[in-house]
Amino acid sequence: MKLRYLGHSGVSLEVAVGGRGFEVVIDPFVTGNPKRGVELASLRPDYVLVTHAHGDHWGDTPALAKEHGATVVGTAEVATYAGGLGLRSHGMNVGGRHEFGFGAVRLTPAWHSSSFPDGTYGGMPTGMVLEVGGLRLYHAGDTGLFSDMRLIGRLGLDVALLPIGDNYTMGPDDALEAVELLEPRLVVPIHYDTFPLLKQDAAAFARRVESETDARCLVMRPGDEADLEALLAQPA
Ligand code: NI
Ligand code: MN
């Protein structure tokens, strides 16, 4: 399974299931992102997963879903909003899990807020646990640290995408605590450096993850790609 980092909290996953290829995009914020790592035209999603309605996560969802007929997955409120724009959508809520063609999605709590750029209420902010390509991957969305991350960790996480930008979300210190609760095999920091307010030393965070926890840490620059199976198969 290929993971591509779009920049900010955006990632694209490419996976083959039963001979069919799927592209799943999470929180695509490309247009207007000063640190974008990809061109919007390089994304061809079958599904667009949205952790919450803020503009830096909802982002290019309408354009991508319209162009490619992708299904928008998020809270009931996010799905209703997408449906109102004429987009295909699937609404869920915190604690629920659903099987899609590419794998399963479970919505997890996130301590944050969620409203669309036009002020419409977006429901609860969420994180997401994906079961895809034989791996379990947690995208925390925007959140502060919370102790129930321990429960998410009990699912057995291969990969955790965690915000480290501080101010609106966890900073590096709390993200390190999150790694201890989640116990993933691999950590990928997100939601930092996009704007001056979110400036962080990701390399320093990675060194701390690797010296203070059992997890490995992969710092991705916007546009970077990683083969997750190959990466996880390497000895620590
Ligand atoms: Ni947000
Ligand atoms: Mn955000």
PDB file of C-alpha atoms and ligand atoms in Angstrom:
ATOM      1  CA  MET A   1       0.000   0.000   0.000  1.00  0.00           C
ATOM      2  CA  LYS A   2       1.321   3.353  -1.041  1.00  0.00           C
ATOM      3  CA  LEU A   3       0.998   6.363   1.253  1.00  0.00           C
ATOM      4  CA  ARG A   4       1.467   9.775  -0.309  1.00  0.00           C
ATOM      5  CA  TYR A   5       1.721  12.880   1.884  1.00  0.00           C
ATOM      6  CA  LEU A   6      -0.143  15.772   0.302  1.00  0.00           C
ATOM      7  CA  GLY A   7       0.990  18.273   2.929  1.00  0.00           C
ATOM      8  CA  HIS A   8      -0.746  19.507   6.129  1.00  0.00           C
ATOM      9  CA  SER A   9      -3.109  16.663   7.210  1.00  0.00           C
ATOM     10  CA  GLY A  10      -3.678  15.355   3.717  1.00  0.00           C
ATOM     11  CA  VAL A  11      -2.718  11.868   2.635  1.00  0.00           C
ATOM     12  CA  SER A  12      -3.568   9.600  -0.246  1.00  0.00           C
ATOM     13  CA  LEU A  13      -3.592   5.806   0.052  1.00  0.00           C
ATOM     14  CA  GLU A  14      -3.447   3.524  -2.938  1.00  0.00           C
ATOM     15  CA  VAL A  15      -4.460  -0.070  -2.383  1.00  0.00           C
ATOM     16  CA  ALA A  16      -5.527  -3.028  -4.524  1.00  0.00           C
ATOM     17  CA  VAL A  17      -8.450  -5.123  -3.299  1.00  0.00           C
ATOM     18  CA  GLY A  18      -9.521  -8.188  -5.257  1.00  0.00           C
ATOM     19  CA  GLY A  19      -7.698  -6.993  -8.367  1.00  0.00           C
ATOM     20  CA  ARG A  20      -9.251  -3.534  -8.228  1.00  0.00           C
ATOM     21  CA  GLY A  21      -7.225  -0.449  -7.390  1.00  0.00           C
ATOM     22  CA  PHE A  22      -8.627   2.148  -5.002  1.00  0.00           C
ATOM     23  CA  GLU A  23      -7.363   5.592  -4.137  1.00  0.00           C
ATOM     24  CA  VAL A  24      -8.512   6.915  -0.789  1.00  0.00           C
ATOM     25  CA  VAL A  25      -7.752  10.520   0.071  1.00  0.00           C
ATOM     26  CA  ILE A  26      -7.993  11.923   3.599  1.00  0.00           C
ATOM     27  CA  ASP A  27      -8.357  15.664   4.348  1.00  0.00           C
ATOM     28  CA  PRO A  28      -7.245  17.007   0.943  1.00  0.00           C
ATOM     29  CA  PHE A  29      -6.088  20.594   1.438  1.00  0.00           C
ATOM     30  CA  VAL A  30      -4.142  21.407  -1.724  1.00  0.00           C
ATOM     31  CA  THR A  31      -5.640  24.608  -3.149  1.00  0.00           C
ATOM     32  CA  GLY A  32      -4.467  27.515  -0.992  1.00  0.00           C
ATOM     33  CA  ASN A  33      -1.969  25.363   0.905  1.00  0.00           C
ATOM     34  CA  PRO A  34       1.371  27.234   0.795  1.00  0.00           C
ATOM     35  CA  LYS A  35       3.218  23.924   1.475  1.00  0.00           C
ATOM     36  CA  ARG A  36       1.252  21.651  -0.848  1.00  0.00           C
ATOM     37  CA  GLY A  37       3.246  18.731  -2.150  1.00  0.00           C
ATOM     38  CA  VAL A  38       1.085  17.652  -5.075  1.00  0.00           C
ATOM     39  CA  GLU A  39      -1.023  19.009  -7.892  1.00  0.00           C
ATOM     40  CA  LEU A  40      -4.741  18.517  -7.417  1.00  0.00           C
ATOM     41  CA  ALA A  41      -4.907  16.886 -10.866  1.00  0.00           C
ATOM     42  CA  SER A  42      -2.614  14.087  -9.631  1.00  0.00           C
ATOM     43  CA  LEU A  43      -5.361  12.867  -7.263  1.00  0.00           C
ATOM     44  CA  ARG A  44      -8.025  10.485  -8.579  1.00  0.00           C
ATOM     45  CA  PRO A  45      -9.871   9.405  -5.451  1.00  0.00           C
ATOM     46  CA  ASP A  46     -12.610   6.805  -5.213  1.00  0.00           C
ATOM     47  CA  TYR A  47     -13.269   7.967  -1.646  1.00  0.00           C
ATOM     48  CA  VAL A  48     -12.559  11.240   0.144  1.00  0.00           C
ATOM     49  CA  LEU A  49     -12.507  10.873   3.928  1.00  0.00           C
ATOM     50  CA  VAL A  50     -12.957  14.076   5.923  1.00  0.00           C
ATOM     51  CA  THR A  51     -12.080  14.162   9.631  1.00  0.00           C
ATOM     52  CA  HIS A  52     -13.872  17.483  10.210  1.00  0.00           C
ATOM     53  CA  ALA A  53     -15.279  20.455   8.344  1.00  0.00           C
ATOM     54  CA  HIS A  54     -12.542  23.069   8.824  1.00  0.00           C
ATOM     55  CA  GLY A  55     -11.273  24.504   5.570  1.00  0.00           C
ATOM     56  CA  ASP A  56      -7.779  23.066   5.969  1.00  0.00           C
ATOM     57  CA  HIS A  57      -9.304  19.539   5.986  1.00  0.00           C
ATOM     58  CA  TRP A  58     -12.517  19.817   3.923  1.00  0.00           C
ATOM     59  CA  GLY A  59     -10.388  21.758   1.437  1.00  0.00           C
ATOM     60  CA  ASP A  60     -10.613  20.348  -2.069  1.00  0.00           C
ATOM     61  CA  THR A  61     -13.193  17.691  -1.186  1.00  0.00           C
ATOM     62  CA  PRO A  62     -16.004  19.185  -3.337  1.00  0.00           C
ATOM     63  CA  ALA A  63     -13.792  19.553  -6.427  1.00  0.00           C
ATOM     64  CA  LEU A  64     -12.265  16.082  -6.099  1.00  0.00           C
ATOM     65  CA  ALA A  65     -15.534  14.303  -5.343  1.00  0.00           C
ATOM     66  CA  LYS A  66     -17.275  16.028  -8.230  1.00  0.00           C
ATOM     67  CA  GLU A  67     -14.471  15.419 -10.743  1.00  0.00           C
ATOM     68  CA  HIS A  68     -14.013  11.735  -9.914  1.00  0.00           C
ATOM     69  CA  GLY A  69     -17.452  10.764  -8.609  1.00  0.00           C
ATOM     70  CA  ALA A  70     -15.815   9.921  -5.284  1.00  0.00           C
ATOM     71  CA  THR A  71     -17.832   9.157  -2.165  1.00  0.00           C
ATOM     72  CA  VAL A  72     -17.334  11.639   0.689  1.00  0.00           C
ATOM     73  CA  VAL A  73     -17.127   9.906   4.080  1.00  0.00           C
ATOM     74  CA  GLY A  74     -17.406  11.778   7.360  1.00  0.00           C
ATOM     75  CA  THR A  75     -19.882  12.592  10.106  1.00  0.00           C
ATOM     76  CA  ALA A  76     -23.588  12.633   9.273  1.00  0.00           C
ATOM     77  CA  GLU A  77     -23.361  16.442   9.158  1.00  0.00           C
ATOM     78  CA  VAL A  78     -20.388  16.410   6.769  1.00  0.00           C
ATOM     79  CA  ALA A  79     -22.150  13.848   4.571  1.00  0.00           C
ATOM     80  CA  THR A  80     -25.389  15.862   4.549  1.00  0.00           C
ATOM     81  CA  TYR A  81     -23.457  18.994   3.549  1.00  0.00           C
ATOM     82  CA  ALA A  82     -21.686  17.082   0.770  1.00  0.00           C
ATOM     83  CA  GLY A  83     -25.017  15.636  -0.364  1.00  0.00           C
ATOM     84  CA  GLY A  84     -26.415  19.173  -0.534  1.00  0.00           C
ATOM     85  CA  LEU A  85     -23.648  19.995  -3.031  1.00  0.00           C
ATOM     86  CA  GLY A  86     -24.773  17.071  -5.189  1.00  0.00           C
ATOM     87  CA  LEU A  87     -21.887  14.844  -4.098  1.00  0.00           C
ATOM     88  CA  ARG A  88     -22.086  11.155  -3.284  1.00  0.00           C
ATOM     89  CA  SER A  89     -21.654  10.747   0.457  1.00  0.00           C
ATOM     90  CA  HIS A  90     -21.751   8.341   3.365  1.00  0.00           C
ATOM     91  CA  GLY A  91     -22.457   9.614   6.870  1.00  0.00           C
ATOM     92  CA  MET A  92     -21.163   7.986  10.043  1.00  0.00           C
ATOM     93  CA  ASN A  93     -20.560   9.019  13.611  1.00  0.00           C
ATOM     94  CA  VAL A  94     -18.112   8.496  16.439  1.00  0.00           C
ATOM     95  CA  GLY A  95     -17.727   4.846  17.440  1.00  0.00           C
ATOM     96  CA  GLY A  96     -19.207   3.523  14.201  1.00  0.00           C
ATOM     97  CA  ARG A  97     -17.365   1.285  11.756  1.00  0.00           C
ATOM     98  CA  HIS A  98     -18.345   0.573   8.175  1.00  0.00           C
ATOM     99  CA  GLU A  99     -16.918  -1.621   5.411  1.00  0.00           C
ATOM    100  CA  PHE A 100     -16.303   0.077   2.101  1.00  0.00           C
ATOM    101  CA  GLY A 101     -14.908  -1.441  -1.091  1.00  0.00           C
ATOM    102  CA  PHE A 102     -11.325  -0.587  -0.143  1.00  0.00           C
ATOM    103  CA  GLY A 103     -11.516  -1.553   3.536  1.00  0.00           C
ATOM    104  CA  ALA A 104     -13.151  -0.370   6.738  1.00  0.00           C
ATOM    105  CA  VAL A 105     -13.427   3.013   8.429  1.00  0.00           C
ATOM    106  CA  ARG A 106     -14.130   3.623  12.100  1.00  0.00           C
ATOM    107  CA  LEU A 107     -14.699   7.143  13.396  1.00  0.00           C
ATOM    108  CA  THR A 108     -12.968   7.982  16.672  1.00  0.00           C
ATOM    109  CA  PRO A 109     -13.370  10.969  18.990  1.00  0.00           C
ATOM    110  CA  ALA A 110     -11.214  14.061  18.585  1.00  0.00           C
ATOM    111  CA  TRP A 111     -11.063  17.010  20.972  1.00  0.00           C
ATOM    112  CA  HIS A 112     -11.494  19.922  18.606  1.00  0.00           C
ATOM    113  CA  SER A 113     -14.355  21.712  16.795  1.00  0.00           C
ATOM    114  CA  SER A 114     -15.914  21.351  13.366  1.00  0.00           C
ATOM    115  CA  SER A 115     -17.630  23.960  11.217  1.00  0.00           C
ATOM    116  CA  PHE A 116     -17.504  24.511   7.465  1.00  0.00           C
ATOM    117  CA  PRO A 117     -15.879  27.648   6.032  1.00  0.00           C
ATOM    118  CA  ASP A 118     -19.410  29.128   5.601  1.00  0.00           C
ATOM    119  CA  GLY A 119     -20.173  28.564   9.295  1.00  0.00           C
ATOM    120  CA  THR A 120     -22.379  25.469   8.871  1.00  0.00           C
ATOM    121  CA  TYR A 121     -22.055  23.065  11.807  1.00  0.00           C
ATOM    122  CA  GLY A 122     -20.036  20.001  10.842  1.00  0.00           C
ATOM    123  CA  GLY A 123     -20.969  17.671  13.694  1.00  0.00           C
ATOM    124  CA  MET A 124     -18.328  16.215  15.993  1.00  0.00           C
ATOM    125  CA  PRO A 125     -14.712  16.459  14.883  1.00  0.00           C
ATOM    126  CA  THR A 126     -13.283  12.984  14.400  1.00  0.00           C
ATOM    127  CA  GLY A 127     -10.249  10.850  13.910  1.00  0.00           C
ATOM    128  CA  MET A 128     -10.383   7.724  11.768  1.00  0.00           C
ATOM    129  CA  VAL A 129      -9.093   4.183  12.021  1.00  0.00           C
ATOM    130  CA  LEU A 130      -8.763   2.572   8.607  1.00  0.00           C
ATOM    131  CA  GLU A 131      -8.371  -1.157   8.033  1.00  0.00           C
ATOM    132  CA  VAL A 132      -6.871  -1.169   4.593  1.00  0.00           C
ATOM    133  CA  GLY A 133      -4.414  -3.350   2.710  1.00  0.00           C
ATOM    134  CA  GLY A 134      -3.918  -5.595   5.755  1.00  0.00           C
ATOM    135  CA  LEU A 135      -2.831  -2.656   7.923  1.00  0.00           C
ATOM    136  CA  ARG A 136      -4.564  -0.625  10.608  1.00  0.00           C
ATOM    137  CA  LEU A 137      -3.928   3.076  10.244  1.00  0.00           C
ATOM    138  CA  TYR A 138      -5.081   5.861  12.568  1.00  0.00           C
ATOM    139  CA  HIS A 139      -5.451   9.422  11.298  1.00  0.00           C
ATOM    140  CA  ALA A 140      -6.026  11.524  14.404  1.00  0.00           C
ATOM    141  CA  GLY A 141      -7.522  14.516  12.580  1.00  0.00           C
ATOM    142  CA  ASP A 142      -7.145  17.696  14.616  1.00  0.00           C
ATOM    143  CA  THR A 143      -7.167  16.899  18.316  1.00  0.00           C
ATOM    144  CA  GLY A 144      -5.691  17.529  21.693  1.00  0.00           C
ATOM    145  CA  LEU A 145      -4.273  14.662  23.700  1.00  0.00           C
ATOM    146  CA  PHE A 146      -6.882  12.464  25.395  1.00  0.00           C
ATOM    147  CA  SER A 147      -6.439   9.372  27.530  1.00  0.00           C
ATOM    148  CA  ASP A 148      -8.968   7.300  25.533  1.00  0.00           C
ATOM    149  CA  MET A 149      -6.284   7.090  22.867  1.00  0.00           C
ATOM    150  CA  ARG A 150      -5.357   4.029  24.927  1.00  0.00           C
ATOM    151  CA  LEU A 151      -8.610   2.393  23.717  1.00  0.00           C
ATOM    152  CA  ILE A 152      -7.809   3.240  20.104  1.00  0.00           C
ATOM    153  CA  GLY A 153      -4.356   1.729  20.626  1.00  0.00           C
ATOM    154  CA  ARG A 154      -5.931  -1.523  21.818  1.00  0.00           C
ATOM    155  CA  LEU A 155      -7.149  -2.091  18.259  1.00  0.00           C
ATOM    156  CA  GLY A 156      -3.481  -2.678  17.371  1.00  0.00           C
ATOM    157  CA  LEU A 157      -2.183   0.131  15.185  1.00  0.00           C
ATOM    158  CA  ASP A 158       0.412  -0.235  12.469  1.00  0.00           C
ATOM    159  CA  VAL A 159       0.552   3.449  11.612  1.00  0.00           C
ATOM    160  CA  ALA A 160      -0.529   6.625  13.441  1.00  0.00           C
ATOM    161  CA  LEU A 161      -0.708   9.990  11.702  1.00  0.00           C
ATOM    162  CA  LEU A 162      -0.533  12.559  14.501  1.00  0.00           C
ATOM    163  CA  PRO A 163      -0.724  16.352  14.499  1.00  0.00           C
ATOM    164  CA  ILE A 164       2.278  18.049  16.095  1.00  0.00           C
ATOM    165  CA  GLY A 165       1.737  21.689  15.063  1.00  0.00           C
ATOM    166  CA  ASP A 166       0.490  22.924  18.457  1.00  0.00           C
ATOM    167  CA  ASN A 167      -1.825  25.962  18.889  1.00  0.00           C
ATOM    168  CA  TYR A 168      -4.890  24.256  17.297  1.00  0.00           C
ATOM    169  CA  THR A 169      -3.896  20.658  18.097  1.00  0.00           C
ATOM    170  CA  MET A 170      -1.392  18.636  20.099  1.00  0.00           C
ATOM    171  CA  GLY A 171       2.152  19.909  20.019  1.00  0.00           C
ATOM    172  CA  PRO A 172       5.184  17.615  20.014  1.00  0.00           C
ATOM    173  CA  ASP A 173       5.175  16.959  23.787  1.00  0.00           C
ATOM    174  CA  ASP A 174       1.540  15.838  23.836  1.00  0.00           C
ATOM    175  CA  ALA A 175       1.978  13.926  20.576  1.00  0.00           C
ATOM    176  CA  LEU A 176       4.776  11.985  22.267  1.00  0.00           C
ATOM    177  CA  GLU A 177       2.337  11.106  25.091  1.00  0.00           C
ATOM    178  CA  ALA A 178      -0.150  10.082  22.395  1.00  0.00           C
ATOM    179  CA  VAL A 179       2.403   7.676  20.919  1.00  0.00           C
ATOM    180  CA  GLU A 180       2.764   6.062  24.344  1.00  0.00           C
ATOM    181  CA  LEU A 181      -1.024   5.577  24.594  1.00  0.00           C
ATOM    182  CA  LEU A 182      -1.548   4.458  20.986  1.00  0.00           C
ATOM    183  CA  GLU A 183       1.504   2.182  20.713  1.00  0.00           C
ATOM    184  CA  PRO A 184       1.637   2.248  16.898  1.00  0.00           C
ATOM    185  CA  ARG A 185       4.499   0.608  15.030  1.00  0.00           C
ATOM    186  CA  LEU A 186       5.079   3.717  12.921  1.00  0.00           C
ATOM    187  CA  VAL A 187       4.320   7.397  13.546  1.00  0.00           C
ATOM    188  CA  VAL A 188       3.984  10.021  10.825  1.00  0.00           C
ATOM    189  CA  PRO A 189       3.744  13.651  12.053  1.00  0.00           C
ATOM    190  CA  ILE A 190       1.203  15.886  10.286  1.00  0.00           C
ATOM    191  CA  HIS A 191      -0.420  19.338  10.646  1.00  0.00           C
ATOM    192  CA  TYR A 192       2.803  21.326  11.121  1.00  0.00           C
ATOM    193  CA  ASP A 193       4.899  23.883   9.184  1.00  0.00           C
ATOM    194  CA  THR A 194       2.004  24.711   6.813  1.00  0.00           C
ATOM    195  CA  PHE A 195       1.772  28.195   8.317  1.00  0.00           C
ATOM    196  CA  PRO A 196       4.324  30.099  10.463  1.00  0.00           C
ATOM    197  CA  LEU A 197       2.055  29.551  13.509  1.00  0.00           C
ATOM    198  CA  LEU A 198       2.482  25.771  13.129  1.00  0.00           C
ATOM    199  CA  LYS A 199       6.290  25.747  12.809  1.00  0.00           C
ATOM    200  CA  GLN A 200       7.808  22.671  14.463  1.00  0.00           C
ATOM    201  CA  ASP A 201      11.043  20.690  14.387  1.00  0.00           C
ATOM    202  CA  ALA A 202       9.741  17.386  13.023  1.00  0.00           C
ATOM    203  CA  ALA A 203      13.220  15.807  13.002  1.00  0.00           C
ATOM    204  CA  ALA A 204      13.580  16.515  16.729  1.00  0.00           C
ATOM    205  CA  PHE A 205      10.122  15.006  17.329  1.00  0.00           C
ATOM    206  CA  ALA A 206      11.140  11.923  15.342  1.00  0.00           C
ATOM    207  CA  ARG A 207      14.306  11.487  17.413  1.00  0.00           C
ATOM    208  CA  ARG A 208      12.259  11.652  20.613  1.00  0.00           C
ATOM    209  CA  VAL A 209       9.702   9.119  19.317  1.00  0.00           C
ATOM    210  CA  GLU A 210      12.471   6.700  18.439  1.00  0.00           C
ATOM    211  CA  SER A 211      14.452   7.155  21.665  1.00  0.00           C
ATOM    212  CA  GLU A 212      11.568   7.424  24.160  1.00  0.00           C
ATOM    213  CA  THR A 213       8.967   5.025  22.723  1.00  0.00           C
ATOM    214  CA  ASP A 214       8.920   1.670  20.891  1.00  0.00           C
ATOM    215  CA  ALA A 215       7.605   3.255  17.701  1.00  0.00           C
ATOM    216  CA  ARG A 216       9.492   4.331  14.625  1.00  0.00           C
ATOM    217  CA  CYS A 217       8.882   7.749  13.099  1.00  0.00           C
ATOM    218  CA  LEU A 218       8.759   8.692   9.445  1.00  0.00           C
ATOM    219  CA  VAL A 219       8.999  12.401   8.629  1.00  0.00           C
ATOM    220  CA  MET A 220       7.475  12.963   5.194  1.00  0.00           C
ATOM    221  CA  ARG A 221       7.887  16.102   3.148  1.00  0.00           C
ATOM    222  CA  PRO A 222       4.814  17.180   1.166  1.00  0.00           C
ATOM    223  CA  GLY A 223       4.786  15.047  -1.978  1.00  0.00           C
ATOM    224  CA  ASP A 224       6.777  12.184  -0.415  1.00  0.00           C
ATOM    225  CA  GLU A 225       5.591   8.621  -0.920  1.00  0.00           C
ATOM    226  CA  ALA A 226       6.127   5.550   1.229  1.00  0.00           C
ATOM    227  CA  ASP A 227       5.474   1.855   0.649  1.00  0.00           C
ATOM    228  CA  LEU A 228       4.025   1.015   4.063  1.00  0.00           C
ATOM    229  CA  GLU A 229       4.366  -2.782   3.879  1.00  0.00           C
ATOM    230  CA  ALA A 230       8.025  -2.526   2.880  1.00  0.00           C
ATOM    231  CA  LEU A 231       8.679   0.077   5.543  1.00  0.00           C
ATOM    232  CA  LEU A 232       7.008  -1.966   8.301  1.00  0.00           C
ATOM    233  CA  ALA A 233       8.815  -5.123   7.187  1.00  0.00           C
ATOM    234  CA  GLN A 234      12.212  -3.523   7.794  1.00  0.00           C
ATOM    235  CA  PRO A 235      13.807  -4.416  11.112  1.00  0.00           C
ATOM    236  CA  ALA A 236      13.523  -1.600  13.670  1.00  0.00           C
TER     237      ALA A 236
HETATM  238 NI    NI B   1      -9.422  21.897  12.532  1.00  0.00          NI
HETATM  239 MN    MN B   2      -6.602  21.832  11.002  1.00  0.00          MN
END
